[in-house]
PDB file of C-alpha atoms and ligand atoms in Angstrom:
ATOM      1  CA  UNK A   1      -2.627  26.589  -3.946  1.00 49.00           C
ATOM      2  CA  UNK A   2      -1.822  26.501  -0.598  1.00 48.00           C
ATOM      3  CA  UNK A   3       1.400  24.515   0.994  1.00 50.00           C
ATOM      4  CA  UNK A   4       0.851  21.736   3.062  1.00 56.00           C
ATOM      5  CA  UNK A   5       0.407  23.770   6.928  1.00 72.00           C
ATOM      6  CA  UNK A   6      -0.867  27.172   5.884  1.00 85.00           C
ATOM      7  CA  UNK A   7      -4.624  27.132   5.112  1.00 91.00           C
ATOM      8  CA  UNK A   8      -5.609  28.623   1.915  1.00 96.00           C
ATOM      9  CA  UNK A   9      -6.409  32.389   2.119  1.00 98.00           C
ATOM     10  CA  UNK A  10      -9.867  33.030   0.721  1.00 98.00           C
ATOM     11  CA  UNK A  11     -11.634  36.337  -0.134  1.00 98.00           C
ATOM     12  CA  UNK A  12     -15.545  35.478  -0.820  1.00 98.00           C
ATOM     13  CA  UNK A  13     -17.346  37.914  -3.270  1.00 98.00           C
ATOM     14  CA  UNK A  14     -21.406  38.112  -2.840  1.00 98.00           C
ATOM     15  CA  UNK A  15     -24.061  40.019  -4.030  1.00 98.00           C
ATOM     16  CA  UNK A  16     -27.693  38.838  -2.081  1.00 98.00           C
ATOM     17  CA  UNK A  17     -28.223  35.909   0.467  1.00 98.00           C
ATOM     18  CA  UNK A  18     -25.365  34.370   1.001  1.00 98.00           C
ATOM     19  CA  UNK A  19     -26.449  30.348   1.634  1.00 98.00           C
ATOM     20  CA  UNK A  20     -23.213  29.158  -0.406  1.00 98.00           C
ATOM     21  CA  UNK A  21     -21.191  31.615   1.416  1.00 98.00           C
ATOM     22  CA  UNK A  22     -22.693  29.840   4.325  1.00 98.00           C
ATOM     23  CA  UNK A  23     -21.919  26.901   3.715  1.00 98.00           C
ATOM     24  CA  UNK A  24     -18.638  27.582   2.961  1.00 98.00           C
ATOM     25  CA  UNK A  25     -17.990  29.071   6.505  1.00 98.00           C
ATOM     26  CA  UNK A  26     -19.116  26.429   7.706  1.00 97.00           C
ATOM     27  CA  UNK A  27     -16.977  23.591   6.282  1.00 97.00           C
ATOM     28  CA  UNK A  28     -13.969  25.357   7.148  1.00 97.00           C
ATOM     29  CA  UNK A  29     -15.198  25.670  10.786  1.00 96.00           C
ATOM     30  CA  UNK A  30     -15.263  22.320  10.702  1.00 96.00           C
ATOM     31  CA  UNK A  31     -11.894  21.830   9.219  1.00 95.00           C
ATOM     32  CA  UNK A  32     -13.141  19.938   6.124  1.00 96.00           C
ATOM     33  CA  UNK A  33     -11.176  22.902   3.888  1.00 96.00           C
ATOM     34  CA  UNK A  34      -8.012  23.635   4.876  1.00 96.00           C
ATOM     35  CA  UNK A  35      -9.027  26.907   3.942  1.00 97.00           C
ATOM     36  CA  UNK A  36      -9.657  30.204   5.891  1.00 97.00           C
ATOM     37  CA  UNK A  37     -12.037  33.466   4.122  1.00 98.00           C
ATOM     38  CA  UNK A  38     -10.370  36.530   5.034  1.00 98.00           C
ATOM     39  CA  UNK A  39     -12.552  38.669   3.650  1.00 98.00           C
ATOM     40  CA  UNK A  40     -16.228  38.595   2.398  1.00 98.00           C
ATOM     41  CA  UNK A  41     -16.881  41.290  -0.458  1.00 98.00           C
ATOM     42  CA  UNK A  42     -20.324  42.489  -1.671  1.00 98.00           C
ATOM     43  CA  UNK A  43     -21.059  44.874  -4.232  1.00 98.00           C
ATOM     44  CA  UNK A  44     -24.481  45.402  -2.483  1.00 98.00           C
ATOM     45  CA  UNK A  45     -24.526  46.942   0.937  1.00 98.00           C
ATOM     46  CA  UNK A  46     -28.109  44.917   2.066  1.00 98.00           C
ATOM     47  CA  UNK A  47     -26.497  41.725   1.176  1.00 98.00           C
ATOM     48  CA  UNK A  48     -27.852  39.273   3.998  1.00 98.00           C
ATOM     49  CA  UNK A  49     -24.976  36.891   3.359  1.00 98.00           C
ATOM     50  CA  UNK A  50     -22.613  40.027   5.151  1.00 98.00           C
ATOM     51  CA  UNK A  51     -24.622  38.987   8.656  1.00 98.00           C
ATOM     52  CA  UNK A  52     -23.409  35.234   7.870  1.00 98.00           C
ATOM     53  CA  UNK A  53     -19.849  36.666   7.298  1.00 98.00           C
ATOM     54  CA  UNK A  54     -19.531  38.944  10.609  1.00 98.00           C
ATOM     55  CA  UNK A  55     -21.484  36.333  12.958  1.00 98.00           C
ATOM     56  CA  UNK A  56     -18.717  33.823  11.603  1.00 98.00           C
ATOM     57  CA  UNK A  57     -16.347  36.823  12.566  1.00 98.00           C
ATOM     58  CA  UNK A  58     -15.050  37.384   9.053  1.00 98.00           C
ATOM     59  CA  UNK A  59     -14.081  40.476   8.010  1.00 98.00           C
ATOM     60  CA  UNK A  60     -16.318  42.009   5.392  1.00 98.00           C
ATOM     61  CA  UNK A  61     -16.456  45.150   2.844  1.00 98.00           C
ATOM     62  CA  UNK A  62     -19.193  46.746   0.898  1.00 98.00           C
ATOM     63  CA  UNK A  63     -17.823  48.032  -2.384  1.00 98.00           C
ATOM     64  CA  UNK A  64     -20.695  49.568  -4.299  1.00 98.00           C
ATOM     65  CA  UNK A  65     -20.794  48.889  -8.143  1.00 98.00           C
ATOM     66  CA  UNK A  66     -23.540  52.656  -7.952  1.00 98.00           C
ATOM     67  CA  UNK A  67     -20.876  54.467  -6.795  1.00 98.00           C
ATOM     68  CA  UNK A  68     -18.403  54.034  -9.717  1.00 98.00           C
ATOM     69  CA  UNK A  69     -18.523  55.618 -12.992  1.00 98.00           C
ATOM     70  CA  UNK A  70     -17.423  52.360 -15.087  1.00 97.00           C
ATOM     71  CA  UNK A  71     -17.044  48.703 -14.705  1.00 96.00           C
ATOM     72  CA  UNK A  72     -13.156  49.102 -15.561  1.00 97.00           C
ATOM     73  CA  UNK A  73     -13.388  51.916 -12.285  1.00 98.00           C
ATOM     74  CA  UNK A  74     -15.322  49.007 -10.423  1.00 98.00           C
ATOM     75  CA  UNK A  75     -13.376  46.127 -11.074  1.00 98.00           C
ATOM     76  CA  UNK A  76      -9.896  48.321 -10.368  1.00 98.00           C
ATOM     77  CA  UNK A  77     -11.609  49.366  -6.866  1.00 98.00           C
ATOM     78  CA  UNK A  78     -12.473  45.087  -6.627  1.00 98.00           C
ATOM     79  CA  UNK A  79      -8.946  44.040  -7.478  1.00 98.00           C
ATOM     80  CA  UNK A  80      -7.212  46.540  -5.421  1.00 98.00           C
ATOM     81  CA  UNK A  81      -9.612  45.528  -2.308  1.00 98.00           C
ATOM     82  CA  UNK A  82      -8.893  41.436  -2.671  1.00 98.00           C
ATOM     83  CA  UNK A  83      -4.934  41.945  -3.433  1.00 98.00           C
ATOM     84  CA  UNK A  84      -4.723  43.823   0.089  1.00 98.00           C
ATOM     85  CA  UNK A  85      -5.283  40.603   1.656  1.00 97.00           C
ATOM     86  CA  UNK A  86      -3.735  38.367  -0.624  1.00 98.00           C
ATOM     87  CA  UNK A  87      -5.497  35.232  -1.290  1.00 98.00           C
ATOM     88  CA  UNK A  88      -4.520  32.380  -2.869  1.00 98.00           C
ATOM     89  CA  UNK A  89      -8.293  31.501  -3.855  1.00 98.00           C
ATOM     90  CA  UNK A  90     -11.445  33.778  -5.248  1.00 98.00           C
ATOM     91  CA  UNK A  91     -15.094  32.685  -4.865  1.00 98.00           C
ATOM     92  CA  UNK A  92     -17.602  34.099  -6.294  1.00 98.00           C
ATOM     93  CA  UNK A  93     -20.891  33.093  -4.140  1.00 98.00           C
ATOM     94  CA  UNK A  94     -23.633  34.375  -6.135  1.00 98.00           C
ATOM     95  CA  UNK A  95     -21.712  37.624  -7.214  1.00 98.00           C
ATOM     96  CA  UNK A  96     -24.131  39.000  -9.329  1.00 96.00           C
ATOM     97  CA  UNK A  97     -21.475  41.120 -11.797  1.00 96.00           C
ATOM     98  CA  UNK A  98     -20.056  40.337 -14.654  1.00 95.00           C
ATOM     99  CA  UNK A  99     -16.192  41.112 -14.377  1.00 96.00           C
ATOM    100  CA  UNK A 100     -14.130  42.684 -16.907  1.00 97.00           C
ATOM    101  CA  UNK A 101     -11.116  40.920 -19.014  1.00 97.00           C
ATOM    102  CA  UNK A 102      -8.670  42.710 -17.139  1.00 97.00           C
ATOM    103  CA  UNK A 103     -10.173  41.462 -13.869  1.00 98.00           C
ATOM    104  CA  UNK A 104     -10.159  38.169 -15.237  1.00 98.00           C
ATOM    105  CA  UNK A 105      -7.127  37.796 -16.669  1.00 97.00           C
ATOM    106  CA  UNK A 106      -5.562  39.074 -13.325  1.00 98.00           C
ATOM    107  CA  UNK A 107      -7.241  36.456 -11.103  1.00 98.00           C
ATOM    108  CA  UNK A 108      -6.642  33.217 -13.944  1.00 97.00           C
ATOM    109  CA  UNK A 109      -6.815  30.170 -12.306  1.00 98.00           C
ATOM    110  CA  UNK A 110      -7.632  31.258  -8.838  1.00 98.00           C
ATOM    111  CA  UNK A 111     -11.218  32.878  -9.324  1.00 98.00           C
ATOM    112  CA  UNK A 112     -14.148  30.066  -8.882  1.00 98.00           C
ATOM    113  CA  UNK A 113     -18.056  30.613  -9.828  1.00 98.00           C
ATOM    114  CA  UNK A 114     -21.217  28.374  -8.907  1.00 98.00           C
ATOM    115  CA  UNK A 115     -23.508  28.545 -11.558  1.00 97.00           C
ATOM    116  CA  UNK A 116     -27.269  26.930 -11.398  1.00 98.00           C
ATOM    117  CA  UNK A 117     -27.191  24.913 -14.387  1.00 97.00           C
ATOM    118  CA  UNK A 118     -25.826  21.580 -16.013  1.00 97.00           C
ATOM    119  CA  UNK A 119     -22.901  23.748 -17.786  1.00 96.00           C
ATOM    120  CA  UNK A 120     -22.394  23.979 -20.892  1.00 96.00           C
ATOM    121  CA  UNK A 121     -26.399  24.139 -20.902  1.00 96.00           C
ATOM    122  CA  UNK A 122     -28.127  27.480 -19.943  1.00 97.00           C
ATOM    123  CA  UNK A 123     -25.598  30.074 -19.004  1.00 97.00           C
ATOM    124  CA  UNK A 124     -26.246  33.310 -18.192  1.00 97.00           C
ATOM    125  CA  UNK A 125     -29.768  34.073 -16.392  1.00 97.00           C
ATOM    126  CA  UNK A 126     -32.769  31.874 -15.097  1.00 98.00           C
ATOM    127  CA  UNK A 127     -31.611  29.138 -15.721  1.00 98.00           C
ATOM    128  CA  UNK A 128     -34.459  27.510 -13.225  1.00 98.00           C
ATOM    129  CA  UNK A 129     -37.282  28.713 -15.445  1.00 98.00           C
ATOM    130  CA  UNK A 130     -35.647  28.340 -18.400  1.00 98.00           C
ATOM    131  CA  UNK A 131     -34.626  24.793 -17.870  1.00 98.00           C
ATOM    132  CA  UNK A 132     -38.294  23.966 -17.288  1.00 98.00           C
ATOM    133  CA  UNK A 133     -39.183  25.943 -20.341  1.00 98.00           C
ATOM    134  CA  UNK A 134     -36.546  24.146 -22.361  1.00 98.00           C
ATOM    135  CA  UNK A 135     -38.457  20.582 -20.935  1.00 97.00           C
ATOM    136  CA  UNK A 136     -34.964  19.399 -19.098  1.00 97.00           C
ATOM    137  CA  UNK A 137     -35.135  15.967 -17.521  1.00 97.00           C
ATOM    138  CA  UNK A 138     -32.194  17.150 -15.632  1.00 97.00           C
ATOM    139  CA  UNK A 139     -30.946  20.286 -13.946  1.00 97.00           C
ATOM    140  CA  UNK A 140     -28.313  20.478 -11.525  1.00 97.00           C
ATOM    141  CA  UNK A 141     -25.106  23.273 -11.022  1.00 97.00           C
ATOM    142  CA  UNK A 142     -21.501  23.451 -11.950  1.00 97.00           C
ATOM    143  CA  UNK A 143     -18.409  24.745 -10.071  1.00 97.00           C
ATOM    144  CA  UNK A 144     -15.996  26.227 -12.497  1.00 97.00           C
ATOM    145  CA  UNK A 145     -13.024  28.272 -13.298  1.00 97.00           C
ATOM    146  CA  UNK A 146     -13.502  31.657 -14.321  1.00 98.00           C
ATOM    147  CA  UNK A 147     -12.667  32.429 -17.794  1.00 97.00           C
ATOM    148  CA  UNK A 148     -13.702  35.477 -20.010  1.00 96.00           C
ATOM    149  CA  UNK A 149     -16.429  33.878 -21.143  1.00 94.00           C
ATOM    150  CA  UNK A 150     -19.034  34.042 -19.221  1.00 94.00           C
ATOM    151  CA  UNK A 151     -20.218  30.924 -17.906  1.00 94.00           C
ATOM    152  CA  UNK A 152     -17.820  28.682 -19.904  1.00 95.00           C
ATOM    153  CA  UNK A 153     -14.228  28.492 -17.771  1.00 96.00           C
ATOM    154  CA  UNK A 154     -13.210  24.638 -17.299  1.00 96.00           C
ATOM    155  CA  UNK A 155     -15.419  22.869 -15.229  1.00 96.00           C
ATOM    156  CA  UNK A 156     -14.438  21.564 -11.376  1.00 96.00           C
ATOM    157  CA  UNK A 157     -17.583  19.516 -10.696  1.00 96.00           C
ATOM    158  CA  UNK A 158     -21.354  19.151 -11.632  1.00 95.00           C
ATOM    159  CA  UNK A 159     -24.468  17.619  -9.945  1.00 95.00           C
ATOM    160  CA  UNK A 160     -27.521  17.043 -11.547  1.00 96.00           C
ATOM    161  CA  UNK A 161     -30.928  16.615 -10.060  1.00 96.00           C
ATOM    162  CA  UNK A 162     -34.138  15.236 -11.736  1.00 97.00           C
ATOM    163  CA  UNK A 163     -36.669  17.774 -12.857  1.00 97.00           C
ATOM    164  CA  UNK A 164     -39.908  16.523 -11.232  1.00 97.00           C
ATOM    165  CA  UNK A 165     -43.468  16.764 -13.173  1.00 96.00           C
ATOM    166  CA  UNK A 166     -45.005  19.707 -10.753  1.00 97.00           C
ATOM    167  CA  UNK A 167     -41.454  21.900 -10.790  1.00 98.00           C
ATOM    168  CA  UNK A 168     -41.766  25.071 -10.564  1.00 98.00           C
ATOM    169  CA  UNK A 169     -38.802  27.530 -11.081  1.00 98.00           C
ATOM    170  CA  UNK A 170     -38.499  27.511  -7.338  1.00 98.00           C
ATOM    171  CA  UNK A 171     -38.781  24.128  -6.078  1.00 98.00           C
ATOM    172  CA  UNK A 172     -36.332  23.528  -8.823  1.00 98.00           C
ATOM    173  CA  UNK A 173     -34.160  26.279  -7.827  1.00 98.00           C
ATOM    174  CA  UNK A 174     -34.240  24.498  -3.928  1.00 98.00           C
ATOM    175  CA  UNK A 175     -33.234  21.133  -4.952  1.00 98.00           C
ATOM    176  CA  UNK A 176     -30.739  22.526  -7.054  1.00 97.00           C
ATOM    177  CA  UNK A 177     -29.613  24.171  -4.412  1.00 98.00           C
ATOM    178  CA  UNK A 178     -29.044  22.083  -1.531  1.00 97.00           C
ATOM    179  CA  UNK A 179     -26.335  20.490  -4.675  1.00 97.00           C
ATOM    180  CA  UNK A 180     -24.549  23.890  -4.916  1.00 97.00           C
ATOM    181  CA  UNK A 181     -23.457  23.931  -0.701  1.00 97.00           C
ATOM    182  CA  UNK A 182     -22.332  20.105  -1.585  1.00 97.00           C
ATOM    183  CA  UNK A 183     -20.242  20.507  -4.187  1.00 96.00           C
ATOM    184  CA  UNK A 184     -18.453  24.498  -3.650  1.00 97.00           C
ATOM    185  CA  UNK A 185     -17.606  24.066  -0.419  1.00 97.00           C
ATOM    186  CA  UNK A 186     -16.101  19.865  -1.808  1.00 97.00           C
ATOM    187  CA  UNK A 187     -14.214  21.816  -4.827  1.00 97.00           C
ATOM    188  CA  UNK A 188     -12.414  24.660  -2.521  1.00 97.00           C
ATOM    189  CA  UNK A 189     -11.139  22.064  -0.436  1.00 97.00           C
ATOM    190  CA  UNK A 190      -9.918  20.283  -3.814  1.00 97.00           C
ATOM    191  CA  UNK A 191      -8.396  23.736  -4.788  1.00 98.00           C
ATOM    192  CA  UNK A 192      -6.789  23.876  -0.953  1.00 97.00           C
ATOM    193  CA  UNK A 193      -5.555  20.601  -1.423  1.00 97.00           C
ATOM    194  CA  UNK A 194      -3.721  20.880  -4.064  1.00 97.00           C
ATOM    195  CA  UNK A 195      -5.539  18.657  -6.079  1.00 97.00           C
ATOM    196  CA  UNK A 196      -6.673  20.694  -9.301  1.00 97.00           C
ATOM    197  CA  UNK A 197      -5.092  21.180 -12.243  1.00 97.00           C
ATOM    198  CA  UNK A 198      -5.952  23.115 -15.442  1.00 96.00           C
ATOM    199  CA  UNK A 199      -5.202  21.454 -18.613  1.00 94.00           C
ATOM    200  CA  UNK A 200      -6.431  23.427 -21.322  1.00 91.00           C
ATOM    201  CA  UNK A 201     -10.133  23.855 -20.785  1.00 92.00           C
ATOM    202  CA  UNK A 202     -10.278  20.375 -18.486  1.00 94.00           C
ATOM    203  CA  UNK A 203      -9.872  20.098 -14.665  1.00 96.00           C
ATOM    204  CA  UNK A 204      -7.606  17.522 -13.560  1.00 96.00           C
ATOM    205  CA  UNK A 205      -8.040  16.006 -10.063  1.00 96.00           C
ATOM    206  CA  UNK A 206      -5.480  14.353  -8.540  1.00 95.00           C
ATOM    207  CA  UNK A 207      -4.001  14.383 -12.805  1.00 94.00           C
ATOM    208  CA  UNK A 208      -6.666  12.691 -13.822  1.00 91.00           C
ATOM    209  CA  UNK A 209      -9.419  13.969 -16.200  1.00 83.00           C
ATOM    210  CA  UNK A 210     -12.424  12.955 -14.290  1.00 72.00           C
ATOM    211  CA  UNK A 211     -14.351  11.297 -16.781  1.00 56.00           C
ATOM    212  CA  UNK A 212     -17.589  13.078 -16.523  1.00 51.00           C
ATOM    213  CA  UNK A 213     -15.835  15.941 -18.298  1.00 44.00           C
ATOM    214  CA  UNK A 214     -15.483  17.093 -21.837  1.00 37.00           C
ATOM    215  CA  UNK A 215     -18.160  14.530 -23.468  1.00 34.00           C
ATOM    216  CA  UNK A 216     -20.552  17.428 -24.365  1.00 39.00           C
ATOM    217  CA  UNK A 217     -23.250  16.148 -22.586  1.00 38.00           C
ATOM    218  CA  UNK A 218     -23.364  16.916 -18.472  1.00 42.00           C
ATOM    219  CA  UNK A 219     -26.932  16.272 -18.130  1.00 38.00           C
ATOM    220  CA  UNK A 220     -27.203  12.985 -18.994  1.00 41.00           C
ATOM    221  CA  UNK A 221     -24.341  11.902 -16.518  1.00 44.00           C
ATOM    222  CA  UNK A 222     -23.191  14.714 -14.352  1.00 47.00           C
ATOM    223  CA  UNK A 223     -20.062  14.386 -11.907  1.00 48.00           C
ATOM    224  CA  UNK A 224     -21.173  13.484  -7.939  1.00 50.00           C
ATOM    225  CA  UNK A 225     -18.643  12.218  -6.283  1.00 52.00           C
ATOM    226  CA  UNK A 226     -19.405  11.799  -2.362  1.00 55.00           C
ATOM    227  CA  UNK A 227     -19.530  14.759  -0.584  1.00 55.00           C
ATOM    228  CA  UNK A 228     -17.614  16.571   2.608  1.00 70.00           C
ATOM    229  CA  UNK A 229     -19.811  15.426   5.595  1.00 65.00           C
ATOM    230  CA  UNK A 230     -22.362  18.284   6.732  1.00 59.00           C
TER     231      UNK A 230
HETATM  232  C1  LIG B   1     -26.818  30.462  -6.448  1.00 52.51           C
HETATM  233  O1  LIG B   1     -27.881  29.810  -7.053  1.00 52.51           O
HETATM  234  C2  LIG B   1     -25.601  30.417  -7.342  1.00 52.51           C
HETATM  235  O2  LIG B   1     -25.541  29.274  -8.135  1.00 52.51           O
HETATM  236  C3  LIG B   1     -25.779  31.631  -8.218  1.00 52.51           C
HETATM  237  O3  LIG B   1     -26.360  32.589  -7.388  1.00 52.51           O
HETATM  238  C4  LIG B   1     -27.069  31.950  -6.319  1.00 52.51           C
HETATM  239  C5  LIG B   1     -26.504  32.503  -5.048  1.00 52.51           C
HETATM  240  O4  LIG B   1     -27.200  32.054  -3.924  1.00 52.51           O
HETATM  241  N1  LIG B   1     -24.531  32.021  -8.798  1.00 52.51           N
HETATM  242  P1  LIG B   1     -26.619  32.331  -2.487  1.00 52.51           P
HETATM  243  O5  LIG B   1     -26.417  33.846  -2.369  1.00 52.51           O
HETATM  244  O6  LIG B   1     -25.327  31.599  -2.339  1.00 52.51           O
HETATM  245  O7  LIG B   1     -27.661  31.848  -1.531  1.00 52.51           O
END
């Protein structure tokens, strides 16, 4: 975590379009995270969210996952690419790789994910679809730590949004989306304040256990605290 003058250095890993990546960039334009990305990686060269990186003048770097042999080879290239610049913070902003142990185990405790779904309900894929499937009341997305299990690292902060009668997997995905640029861009500037703390597999804010966490059951009562002003 960052001292109290020097922003946070940030390296921002994407895969497609970007719109948490976005509003990322712009939150720290605005000096709500005392934060600063470096570097924007994608493992996929048509990425639209690298035209959000280099109009926000932010250096980026396509390192192609098709042009490895292995994900070990991958990850290696990956790692070597974000330790070149440092950071004290990794987000993944809809990186669409699953990372290897090694990777990881390297990054513990400064590698963040956004993932569409009340965790610990519906990791892994389509979760949109599959929480109307499933007949959810709620939805929502979690911020999290990145552990070697997928989807499962402690979580940073959750907000839940109803699941209306005429959902479909998009409109759902939209609402739940416009939740995801409130609450990543909210829990980097936690991280760049100094204000998290893992515990075991809890968050601590501020050294408290925020009380949403831990009772087994995020979509009945997920965490929404007020968010950084747009
Ligand atoms: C988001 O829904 C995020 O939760 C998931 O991938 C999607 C990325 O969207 N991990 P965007 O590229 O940030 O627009």
């Amino acid at each position: 975590m960052s001292s109290s003058n020097t922003p946070l250095s940030l390296v921002a890993l994407i895969s497609g379009r970007g719109s948490n990546l976005g509003a990322i960039v712009h939150q720290c334009q605005q000096h709500r995270i005392p934060a600063q990305i470096s570097t924007v990686i994608s493992n996929n060269p048509d990425a639209p969210g690298l035209r959000i990186a280099q109009q926000a003048g932010i250096a980026t770097r396509v390192i192609d996952h098709r042009e490895y042999a292995s994900r070990d080879e991958y990850d290696l290239a990956l790692m070597k690419a974000i330790d070149e610049t440092a950071p004290g913070l990794v987000v993944m902003a809809g990186f669409m790789r699953i990372l290897s142990a090694d990777f990881v185990r390297h990054y513990a405790g400064r590698l963040i994910n956004i993932h569409p779904s009340l965790l610990p309900d519906l990791r892994g894929l389509n979760t949109h679809a599959r929480a109307l499937a499933a007949g959810n009341k709620q939805h929502g997305a979690s911020v999290h730590f990145v552990t070697e299990d997928l989807d499962a690292g402690p979580l940073i902060i959750q907000a839940a949004v109803p699941v209306l009668k005429d959902d479909t997997p998009e409109s759902l995905a939209q609402r739940v989306l416009k939740q995801e640029h409130r609450i990543y861009p909210l829990a980097i500037a936690w991280f760049a304040q100094g204000k998290l703390q893992i515990h075991g597999d809890q968050v601590l804010l501020d050294g408290k256990q925020q009380p949403e966490q831990g009772f087994g059951a995020a979509q009945k009562k997920a965490y929404s605290p007020q968010p950084l002003s747009s």
